[in-house]
Amino acid sequence: MFNQMDIISAVLQKHFGFSSLKAFQKEVLDAWFGHEDCVLLAAIGSGAFSVILLFIFCNLLLPLM
């Protein structure tokens, strides 16, 4: 049986070519899965732009969860 992180890792690799998420990106996903509001403040160059891709990523995950 696959756990939630296995599914996330597989979709992340297949569609975006990343092998893992950064800690703050995982926190954003946790908030999304928990139906919580989230505000992200991150430094330039930290990968915050890829958080925008998380919304696309989440839509790819919905049918799998």
PDB file with one MODEL, atoms N, CA, C and O in Angstrom:
MODEL        1
ATOM      1  N   MET A   1       0.846  -1.182   0.000  1.00  0.00           N
ATOM      2  CA  MET A   1       0.000   0.000   0.000  1.00  0.00           C
ATOM      3  C   MET A   1       0.889   1.242   0.000  1.00  0.00           C
ATOM      4  O   MET A   1       1.891   1.297   0.714  1.00  0.00           O
ATOM      5  N   PHE A   2       0.522   2.221  -0.793  1.00  0.00           N
ATOM      6  CA  PHE A   2       1.287   3.460  -0.873  1.00  0.00           C
ATOM      7  C   PHE A   2       0.814   4.435   0.193  1.00  0.00           C
ATOM      8  O   PHE A   2      -0.381   4.541   0.470  1.00  0.00           O
ATOM      9  N   ASN A   3       1.766   5.144   0.785  1.00  0.00           N
ATOM     10  CA  ASN A   3       1.363   6.198   1.703  1.00  0.00           C
ATOM     11  C   ASN A   3       1.323   7.523   0.943  1.00  0.00           C
ATOM     12  O   ASN A   3       1.734   7.596  -0.215  1.00  0.00           O
ATOM     13  N   GLN A   4       0.840   8.535   1.582  1.00  0.00           N
ATOM     14  CA  GLN A   4       0.653   9.845   0.960  1.00  0.00           C
ATOM     15  C   GLN A   4       1.973  10.393   0.405  1.00  0.00           C
ATOM     16  O   GLN A   4       1.987  10.952  -0.692  1.00  0.00           O
ATOM     17  N   MET A   5       3.063  10.246   1.128  1.00  0.00           N
ATOM     18  CA  MET A   5       4.349  10.783   0.683  1.00  0.00           C
ATOM     19  C   MET A   5       4.881  10.038  -0.529  1.00  0.00           C
ATOM     20  O   MET A   5       5.537  10.647  -1.374  1.00  0.00           O
ATOM     21  N   ASP A   6       4.619   8.726  -0.646  1.00  0.00           N
ATOM     22  CA  ASP A   6       5.031   7.965  -1.828  1.00  0.00           C
ATOM     23  C   ASP A   6       4.341   8.508  -3.073  1.00  0.00           C
ATOM     24  O   ASP A   6       4.972   8.671  -4.117  1.00  0.00           O
ATOM     25  N   ILE A   7       3.051   8.784  -2.961  1.00  0.00           N
ATOM     26  CA  ILE A   7       2.286   9.314  -4.088  1.00  0.00           C
ATOM     27  C   ILE A   7       2.799  10.701  -4.458  1.00  0.00           C
ATOM     28  O   ILE A   7       2.992  11.000  -5.636  1.00  0.00           O
ATOM     29  N   ILE A   8       3.020  11.545  -3.458  1.00  0.00           N
ATOM     30  CA  ILE A   8       3.527  12.895  -3.698  1.00  0.00           C
ATOM     31  C   ILE A   8       4.880  12.828  -4.403  1.00  0.00           C
ATOM     32  O   ILE A   8       5.099  13.548  -5.377  1.00  0.00           O
ATOM     33  N   SER A   9       5.780  11.987  -3.934  1.00  0.00           N
ATOM     34  CA  SER A   9       7.112  11.870  -4.533  1.00  0.00           C
ATOM     35  C   SER A   9       7.040  11.391  -5.977  1.00  0.00           C
ATOM     36  O   SER A   9       7.758  11.904  -6.835  1.00  0.00           O
ATOM     37  N   ALA A  10       6.190  10.423  -6.251  1.00  0.00           N
ATOM     38  CA  ALA A  10       6.061   9.896  -7.611  1.00  0.00           C
ATOM     39  C   ALA A  10       5.524  10.951  -8.575  1.00  0.00           C
ATOM     40  O   ALA A  10       6.042  11.095  -9.683  1.00  0.00           O
ATOM     41  N   VAL A  11       4.497  11.684  -8.168  1.00  0.00           N
ATOM     42  CA  VAL A  11       3.925  12.729  -9.025  1.00  0.00           C
ATOM     43  C   VAL A  11       4.921  13.869  -9.201  1.00  0.00           C
ATOM     44  O   VAL A  11       5.051  14.406 -10.301  1.00  0.00           O
ATOM     45  N   LEU A  12       5.617  14.242  -8.150  1.00  0.00           N
ATOM     46  CA  LEU A  12       6.619  15.304  -8.203  1.00  0.00           C
ATOM     47  C   LEU A  12       7.714  14.957  -9.212  1.00  0.00           C
ATOM     48  O   LEU A  12       8.109  15.797 -10.020  1.00  0.00           O
ATOM     49  N   GLN A  13       8.194  13.735  -9.163  1.00  0.00           N
ATOM     50  CA  GLN A  13       9.252  13.299 -10.078  1.00  0.00           C
ATOM     51  C   GLN A  13       8.743  13.216 -11.515  1.00  0.00           C
ATOM     52  O   GLN A  13       9.411  13.691 -12.434  1.00  0.00           O
ATOM     53  N   LYS A  14       7.592  12.631 -11.715  1.00  0.00           N
ATOM     54  CA  LYS A  14       7.063  12.415 -13.066  1.00  0.00           C
ATOM     55  C   LYS A  14       6.753  13.722 -13.779  1.00  0.00           C
ATOM     56  O   LYS A  14       7.118  13.882 -14.944  1.00  0.00           O
ATOM     57  N   HIS A  15       6.093  14.653 -13.115  1.00  0.00           N
ATOM     58  CA  HIS A  15       5.608  15.860 -13.783  1.00  0.00           C
ATOM     59  C   HIS A  15       6.541  17.059 -13.687  1.00  0.00           C
ATOM     60  O   HIS A  15       6.488  17.949 -14.537  1.00  0.00           O
ATOM     61  N   PHE A  16       7.396  17.099 -12.666  1.00  0.00           N
ATOM     62  CA  PHE A  16       8.236  18.283 -12.462  1.00  0.00           C
ATOM     63  C   PHE A  16       9.733  17.971 -12.434  1.00  0.00           C
ATOM     64  O   PHE A  16      10.553  18.887 -12.491  1.00  0.00           O
ATOM     65  N   GLY A  17      10.094  16.696 -12.348  1.00  0.00           N
ATOM     66  CA  GLY A  17      11.497  16.321 -12.350  1.00  0.00           C
ATOM     67  C   GLY A  17      12.228  16.556 -11.038  1.00  0.00           C
ATOM     68  O   GLY A  17      13.456  16.489 -11.001  1.00  0.00           O
ATOM     69  N   PHE A  18      11.506  16.827  -9.967  1.00  0.00           N
ATOM     70  CA  PHE A  18      12.120  17.035  -8.651  1.00  0.00           C
ATOM     71  C   PHE A  18      12.090  15.728  -7.871  1.00  0.00           C
ATOM     72  O   PHE A  18      11.133  14.959  -7.957  1.00  0.00           O
ATOM     73  N   SER A  19      13.150  15.490  -7.111  1.00  0.00           N
ATOM     74  CA  SER A  19      13.184  14.256  -6.326  1.00  0.00           C
ATOM     75  C   SER A  19      12.597  14.431  -4.931  1.00  0.00           C
ATOM     76  O   SER A  19      12.224  13.452  -4.285  1.00  0.00           O
ATOM     77  N   SER A  20      12.513  15.678  -4.463  1.00  0.00           N
ATOM     78  CA  SER A  20      11.940  15.906  -3.135  1.00  0.00           C
ATOM     79  C   SER A  20      11.474  17.351  -3.001  1.00  0.00           C
ATOM     80  O   SER A  20      11.838  18.217  -3.796  1.00  0.00           O
ATOM     81  N   LEU A  21      10.668  17.585  -1.984  1.00  0.00           N
ATOM     82  CA  LEU A  21      10.201  18.932  -1.658  1.00  0.00           C
ATOM     83  C   LEU A  21      11.082  19.522  -0.569  1.00  0.00           C
ATOM     84  O   LEU A  21      11.683  18.794   0.221  1.00  0.00           O
ATOM     85  N   LYS A  22      11.154  20.842  -0.535  1.00  0.00           N
ATOM     86  CA  LYS A  22      11.826  21.521   0.573  1.00  0.00           C
ATOM     87  C   LYS A  22      10.870  21.526   1.761  1.00  0.00           C
ATOM     88  O   LYS A  22       9.664  21.341   1.601  1.00  0.00           O
ATOM     89  N   ALA A  23      11.418  21.740   2.946  1.00  0.00           N
ATOM     90  CA  ALA A  23      10.616  21.669   4.172  1.00  0.00           C
ATOM     91  C   ALA A  23       9.419  22.617   4.126  1.00  0.00           C
ATOM     92  O   ALA A  23       8.314  22.225   4.501  1.00  0.00           O
ATOM     93  N   PHE A  24       9.619  23.862   3.673  1.00  0.00           N
ATOM     94  CA  PHE A  24       8.498  24.799   3.663  1.00  0.00           C
ATOM     95  C   PHE A  24       7.467  24.432   2.603  1.00  0.00           C
ATOM     96  O   PHE A  24       6.286  24.747   2.755  1.00  0.00           O
ATOM     97  N   GLN A  25       7.901  23.765   1.525  1.00  0.00           N
ATOM     98  CA  GLN A  25       6.947  23.306   0.520  1.00  0.00           C
ATOM     99  C   GLN A  25       6.082  22.181   1.093  1.00  0.00           C
ATOM    100  O   GLN A  25       4.888  22.102   0.802  1.00  0.00           O
ATOM    101  N   LYS A  26       6.684  21.318   1.902  1.00  0.00           N
ATOM    102  CA  LYS A  26       5.920  20.260   2.568  1.00  0.00           C
ATOM    103  C   LYS A  26       4.891  20.864   3.523  1.00  0.00           C
ATOM    104  O   LYS A  26       3.771  20.366   3.636  1.00  0.00           O
ATOM    105  N   GLU A  27       5.281  21.943   4.211  1.00  0.00           N
ATOM    106  CA  GLU A  27       4.347  22.604   5.126  1.00  0.00           C
ATOM    107  C   GLU A  27       3.146  23.169   4.374  1.00  0.00           C
ATOM    108  O   GLU A  27       2.015  23.101   4.856  1.00  0.00           O
ATOM    109  N   VAL A  28       3.397  23.727   3.187  1.00  0.00           N
ATOM    110  CA  VAL A  28       2.297  24.251   2.370  1.00  0.00           C
ATOM    111  C   VAL A  28       1.366  23.112   1.968  1.00  0.00           C
ATOM    112  O   VAL A  28       0.145  23.252   2.042  1.00  0.00           O
ATOM    113  N   LEU A  29       1.932  21.992   1.546  1.00  0.00           N
ATOM    114  CA  LEU A  29       1.096  20.841   1.179  1.00  0.00           C
ATOM    115  C   LEU A  29       0.316  20.315   2.375  1.00  0.00           C
ATOM    116  O   LEU A  29      -0.858  19.968   2.248  1.00  0.00           O
ATOM    117  N   ASP A  30       0.958  20.255   3.530  1.00  0.00           N
ATOM    118  CA  ASP A  30       0.256  19.806   4.742  1.00  0.00           C
ATOM    119  C   ASP A  30      -0.936  20.707   5.044  1.00  0.00           C
ATOM    120  O   ASP A  30      -2.007  20.225   5.413  1.00  0.00           O
ATOM    121  N   ALA A  31      -0.749  22.011   4.886  1.00  0.00           N
ATOM    122  CA  ALA A  31      -1.856  22.952   5.102  1.00  0.00           C
ATOM    123  C   ALA A  31      -2.964  22.696   4.092  1.00  0.00           C
ATOM    124  O   ALA A  31      -4.145  22.709   4.440  1.00  0.00           O
ATOM    125  N   TRP A  32      -2.583  22.464   2.844  1.00  0.00           N
ATOM    126  CA  TRP A  32      -3.580  22.226   1.791  1.00  0.00           C
ATOM    127  C   TRP A  32      -4.369  20.946   2.079  1.00  0.00           C
ATOM    128  O   TRP A  32      -5.597  20.932   1.997  1.00  0.00           O
ATOM    129  N   PHE A  33      -3.646  19.866   2.419  1.00  0.00           N
ATOM    130  CA  PHE A  33      -4.321  18.602   2.735  1.00  0.00           C
ATOM    131  C   PHE A  33      -5.210  18.734   3.963  1.00  0.00           C
ATOM    132  O   PHE A  33      -6.224  18.045   4.075  1.00  0.00           O
ATOM    133  N   GLY A  34      -4.833  19.622   4.888  1.00  0.00           N
ATOM    134  CA  GLY A  34      -5.619  19.850   6.095  1.00  0.00           C
ATOM    135  C   GLY A  34      -6.711  20.888   5.923  1.00  0.00           C
ATOM    136  O   GLY A  34      -7.373  21.266   6.889  1.00  0.00           O
ATOM    137  N   HIS A  35      -6.903  21.357   4.677  1.00  0.00           N
ATOM    138  CA  HIS A  35      -7.921  22.375   4.370  1.00  0.00           C
ATOM    139  C   HIS A  35      -7.724  23.627   5.222  1.00  0.00           C
ATOM    140  O   HIS A  35      -8.686  24.234   5.691  1.00  0.00           O
ATOM    141  N   GLU A  36      -6.454  24.003   5.412  1.00  0.00           N
ATOM    142  CA  GLU A  36      -6.116  25.185   6.200  1.00  0.00           C
ATOM    143  C   GLU A  36      -5.634  26.304   5.278  1.00  0.00           C
ATOM    144  O   GLU A  36      -5.094  26.041   4.204  1.00  0.00           O
ATOM    145  N   ASP A  37      -5.830  27.540   5.699  1.00  0.00           N
ATOM    146  CA  ASP A  37      -5.263  28.675   4.986  1.00  0.00           C
ATOM    147  C   ASP A  37      -3.765  28.710   5.254  1.00  0.00           C
ATOM    148  O   ASP A  37      -3.297  28.242   6.292  1.00  0.00           O
ATOM    149  N   CYS A  38      -3.020  29.271   4.307  1.00  0.00           N
ATOM    150  CA  CYS A  38      -1.574  29.309   4.454  1.00  0.00           C
ATOM    151  C   CYS A  38      -1.024  30.556   3.774  1.00  0.00           C
ATOM    152  O   CYS A  38      -1.424  30.892   2.660  1.00  0.00           O
ATOM    153  N   VAL A  39      -0.114  31.232   4.444  1.00  0.00           N
ATOM    154  CA  VAL A  39       0.619  32.354   3.862  1.00  0.00           C
ATOM    155  C   VAL A  39       2.091  31.978   3.912  1.00  0.00           C
ATOM    156  O   VAL A  39       2.607  31.588   4.958  1.00  0.00           O
ATOM    157  N   LEU A  40       2.761  32.100   2.772  1.00  0.00           N
ATOM    158  CA  LEU A  40       4.172  31.745   2.701  1.00  0.00           C
ATOM    159  C   LEU A  40       5.010  32.990   2.455  1.00  0.00           C
ATOM    160  O   LEU A  40       4.761  33.743   1.514  1.00  0.00           O
ATOM    161  N   LEU A  41       5.992  33.196   3.300  1.00  0.00           N
ATOM    162  CA  LEU A  41       6.998  34.241   3.108  1.00  0.00           C
ATOM    163  C   LEU A  41       8.341  33.534   2.995  1.00  0.00           C
ATOM    164  O   LEU A  41       8.761  32.833   3.916  1.00  0.00           O
ATOM    165  N   ALA A  42       9.013  33.721   1.859  1.00  0.00           N
ATOM    166  CA  ALA A  42      10.297  33.050   1.659  1.00  0.00           C
ATOM    167  C   ALA A  42      11.242  33.973   0.902  1.00  0.00           C
ATOM    168  O   ALA A  42      10.813  34.826   0.125  1.00  0.00           O
ATOM    169  N   ALA A  43      12.516  33.791   1.138  1.00  0.00           N
ATOM    170  CA  ALA A  43      13.535  34.617   0.497  1.00  0.00           C
ATOM    171  C   ALA A  43      13.649  34.301  -0.995  1.00  0.00           C
ATOM    172  O   ALA A  43      13.318  33.203  -1.441  1.00  0.00           O
ATOM    173  N   ILE A  44      14.126  35.287  -1.750  1.00  0.00           N
ATOM    174  CA  ILE A  44      14.381  35.089  -3.177  1.00  0.00           C
ATOM    175  C   ILE A  44      15.413  33.970  -3.329  1.00  0.00           C
ATOM    176  O   ILE A  44      16.419  33.932  -2.621  1.00  0.00           O
ATOM    177  N   GLY A  45      15.145  33.076  -4.254  1.00  0.00           N
ATOM    178  CA  GLY A  45      16.065  31.974  -4.502  1.00  0.00           C
ATOM    179  C   GLY A  45      15.857  30.765  -3.612  1.00  0.00           C
ATOM    180  O   GLY A  45      16.618  29.800  -3.689  1.00  0.00           O
ATOM    181  N   SER A  46      14.841  30.804  -2.773  1.00  0.00           N
ATOM    182  CA  SER A  46      14.614  29.697  -1.836  1.00  0.00           C
ATOM    183  C   SER A  46      13.700  28.617  -2.396  1.00  0.00           C
ATOM    184  O   SER A  46      13.521  27.569  -1.775  1.00  0.00           O
ATOM    185  N   GLY A  47      13.124  28.867  -3.560  1.00  0.00           N
ATOM    186  CA  GLY A  47      12.191  27.905  -4.133  1.00  0.00           C
ATOM    187  C   GLY A  47      10.745  28.292  -3.931  1.00  0.00           C
ATOM    188  O   GLY A  47       9.844  27.482  -4.153  1.00  0.00           O
ATOM    189  N   ALA A  48      10.512  29.532  -3.509  1.00  0.00           N
ATOM    190  CA  ALA A  48       9.138  29.976  -3.255  1.00  0.00           C
ATOM    191  C   ALA A  48       8.315  30.017  -4.535  1.00  0.00           C
ATOM    192  O   ALA A  48       7.109  29.772  -4.497  1.00  0.00           O
ATOM    193  N   PHE A  49       8.948  30.324  -5.677  1.00  0.00           N
ATOM    194  CA  PHE A  49       8.198  30.346  -6.930  1.00  0.00           C
ATOM    195  C   PHE A  49       7.587  28.985  -7.206  1.00  0.00           C
ATOM    196  O   PHE A  49       6.478  28.889  -7.733  1.00  0.00           O
ATOM    197  N   SER A  50       8.311  27.936  -6.851  1.00  0.00           N
ATOM    198  CA  SER A  50       7.784  26.599  -7.096  1.00  0.00           C
ATOM    199  C   SER A  50       6.556  26.305  -6.258  1.00  0.00           C
ATOM    200  O   SER A  50       5.836  25.345  -6.533  1.00  0.00           O
ATOM    201  N   VAL A  51       6.303  27.118  -5.235  1.00  0.00           N
ATOM    202  CA  VAL A  51       5.075  26.950  -4.454  1.00  0.00           C
ATOM    203  C   VAL A  51       3.866  27.227  -5.340  1.00  0.00           C
ATOM    204  O   VAL A  51       2.815  26.608  -5.174  1.00  0.00           O
ATOM    205  N   ILE A  52       4.016  28.157  -6.282  1.00  0.00           N
ATOM    206  CA  ILE A  52       2.935  28.403  -7.244  1.00  0.00           C
ATOM    207  C   ILE A  52       2.623  27.115  -7.992  1.00  0.00           C
ATOM    208  O   ILE A  52       1.460  26.817  -8.269  1.00  0.00           O
ATOM    209  N   LEU A  53       3.656  26.357  -8.318  1.00  0.00           N
ATOM    210  CA  LEU A  53       3.451  25.080  -8.993  1.00  0.00           C
ATOM    211  C   LEU A  53       2.744  24.071  -8.101  1.00  0.00           C
ATOM    212  O   LEU A  53       2.158  23.109  -8.598  1.00  0.00           O
ATOM    213  N   LEU A  54       2.792  24.279  -6.786  1.00  0.00           N
ATOM    214  CA  LEU A  54       2.117  23.354  -5.875  1.00  0.00           C
ATOM    215  C   LEU A  54       0.615  23.307  -6.121  1.00  0.00           C
ATOM    216  O   LEU A  54      -0.016  22.272  -5.906  1.00  0.00           O
ATOM    217  N   PHE A  55       0.036  24.418  -6.570  1.00  0.00           N
ATOM    218  CA  PHE A  55      -1.394  24.406  -6.862  1.00  0.00           C
ATOM    219  C   PHE A  55      -1.689  23.483  -8.041  1.00  0.00           C
ATOM    220  O   PHE A  55      -2.680  22.752  -8.036  1.00  0.00           O
ATOM    221  N   ILE A  56      -0.821  23.523  -9.051  1.00  0.00           N
ATOM    222  CA  ILE A  56      -0.951  22.593 -10.174  1.00  0.00           C
ATOM    223  C   ILE A  56      -0.703  21.176  -9.668  1.00  0.00           C
ATOM    224  O   ILE A  56      -1.431  20.243 -10.007  1.00  0.00           O
ATOM    225  N   PHE A  57       0.328  21.035  -8.859  1.00  0.00           N
ATOM    226  CA  PHE A  57       0.693  19.747  -8.286  1.00  0.00           C
ATOM    227  C   PHE A  57      -0.468  19.145  -7.499  1.00  0.00           C
ATOM    228  O   PHE A  57      -0.756  17.954  -7.615  1.00  0.00           O
ATOM    229  N   CYS A  58      -1.125  19.967  -6.707  1.00  0.00           N
ATOM    230  CA  CYS A  58      -2.260  19.499  -5.902  1.00  0.00           C
ATOM    231  C   CYS A  58      -3.387  18.991  -6.786  1.00  0.00           C
ATOM    232  O   CYS A  58      -4.037  18.000  -6.452  1.00  0.00           O
ATOM    233  N   ASN A  59      -3.624  19.654  -7.902  1.00  0.00           N
ATOM    234  CA  ASN A  59      -4.664  19.192  -8.819  1.00  0.00           C
ATOM    235  C   ASN A  59      -4.294  17.857  -9.447  1.00  0.00           C
ATOM    236  O   ASN A  59      -5.176  17.054  -9.751  1.00  0.00           O
ATOM    237  N   LEU A  60      -3.016  17.609  -9.644  1.00  0.00           N
ATOM    238  CA  LEU A  60      -2.578  16.309 -10.145  1.00  0.00           C
ATOM    239  C   LEU A  60      -2.748  15.227  -9.080  1.00  0.00           C
ATOM    240  O   LEU A  60      -2.992  14.065  -9.403  1.00  0.00           O
ATOM    241  N   LEU A  61      -2.619  15.612  -7.818  1.00  0.00           N
ATOM    242  CA  LEU A  61      -2.728  14.650  -6.718  1.00  0.00           C
ATOM    243  C   LEU A  61      -4.167  14.271  -6.382  1.00  0.00           C
ATOM    244  O   LEU A  61      -4.429  13.152  -5.941  1.00  0.00           O
ATOM    245  N   LEU A  62      -5.089  15.193  -6.587  1.00  0.00           N
ATOM    246  CA  LEU A  62      -6.479  14.965  -6.158  1.00  0.00           C
ATOM    247  C   LEU A  62      -7.040  13.612  -6.584  1.00  0.00           C
ATOM    248  O   LEU A  62      -7.606  12.909  -5.748  1.00  0.00           O
ATOM    249  N   PRO A  63      -6.907  13.218  -7.849  1.00  0.00           N
ATOM    250  CA  PRO A  63      -7.492  11.926  -8.231  1.00  0.00           C
ATOM    251  C   PRO A  63      -6.799  10.727  -7.589  1.00  0.00           C
ATOM    252  O   PRO A  63      -7.365   9.635  -7.549  1.00  0.00           O
ATOM    253  N   LEU A  64      -5.590  10.919  -7.091  1.00  0.00           N
ATOM    254  CA  LEU A  64      -4.815   9.812  -6.533  1.00  0.00           C
ATOM    255  C   LEU A  64      -5.001   9.634  -5.037  1.00  0.00           C
ATOM    256  O   LEU A  64      -4.626   8.599  -4.485  1.00  0.00           O
ATOM    257  N   MET A  65      -5.574  10.626  -4.374  1.00  0.00           N
ATOM    258  CA  MET A  65      -5.681  10.587  -2.917  1.00  0.00           C
ATOM    259  C   MET A  65      -7.002  10.031  -2.460  1.00  0.00           C
ATOM    260  O   MET A  65      -7.248   9.933  -1.258  1.00  0.00           O
TER     261      MET A  65
ENDMDL
END
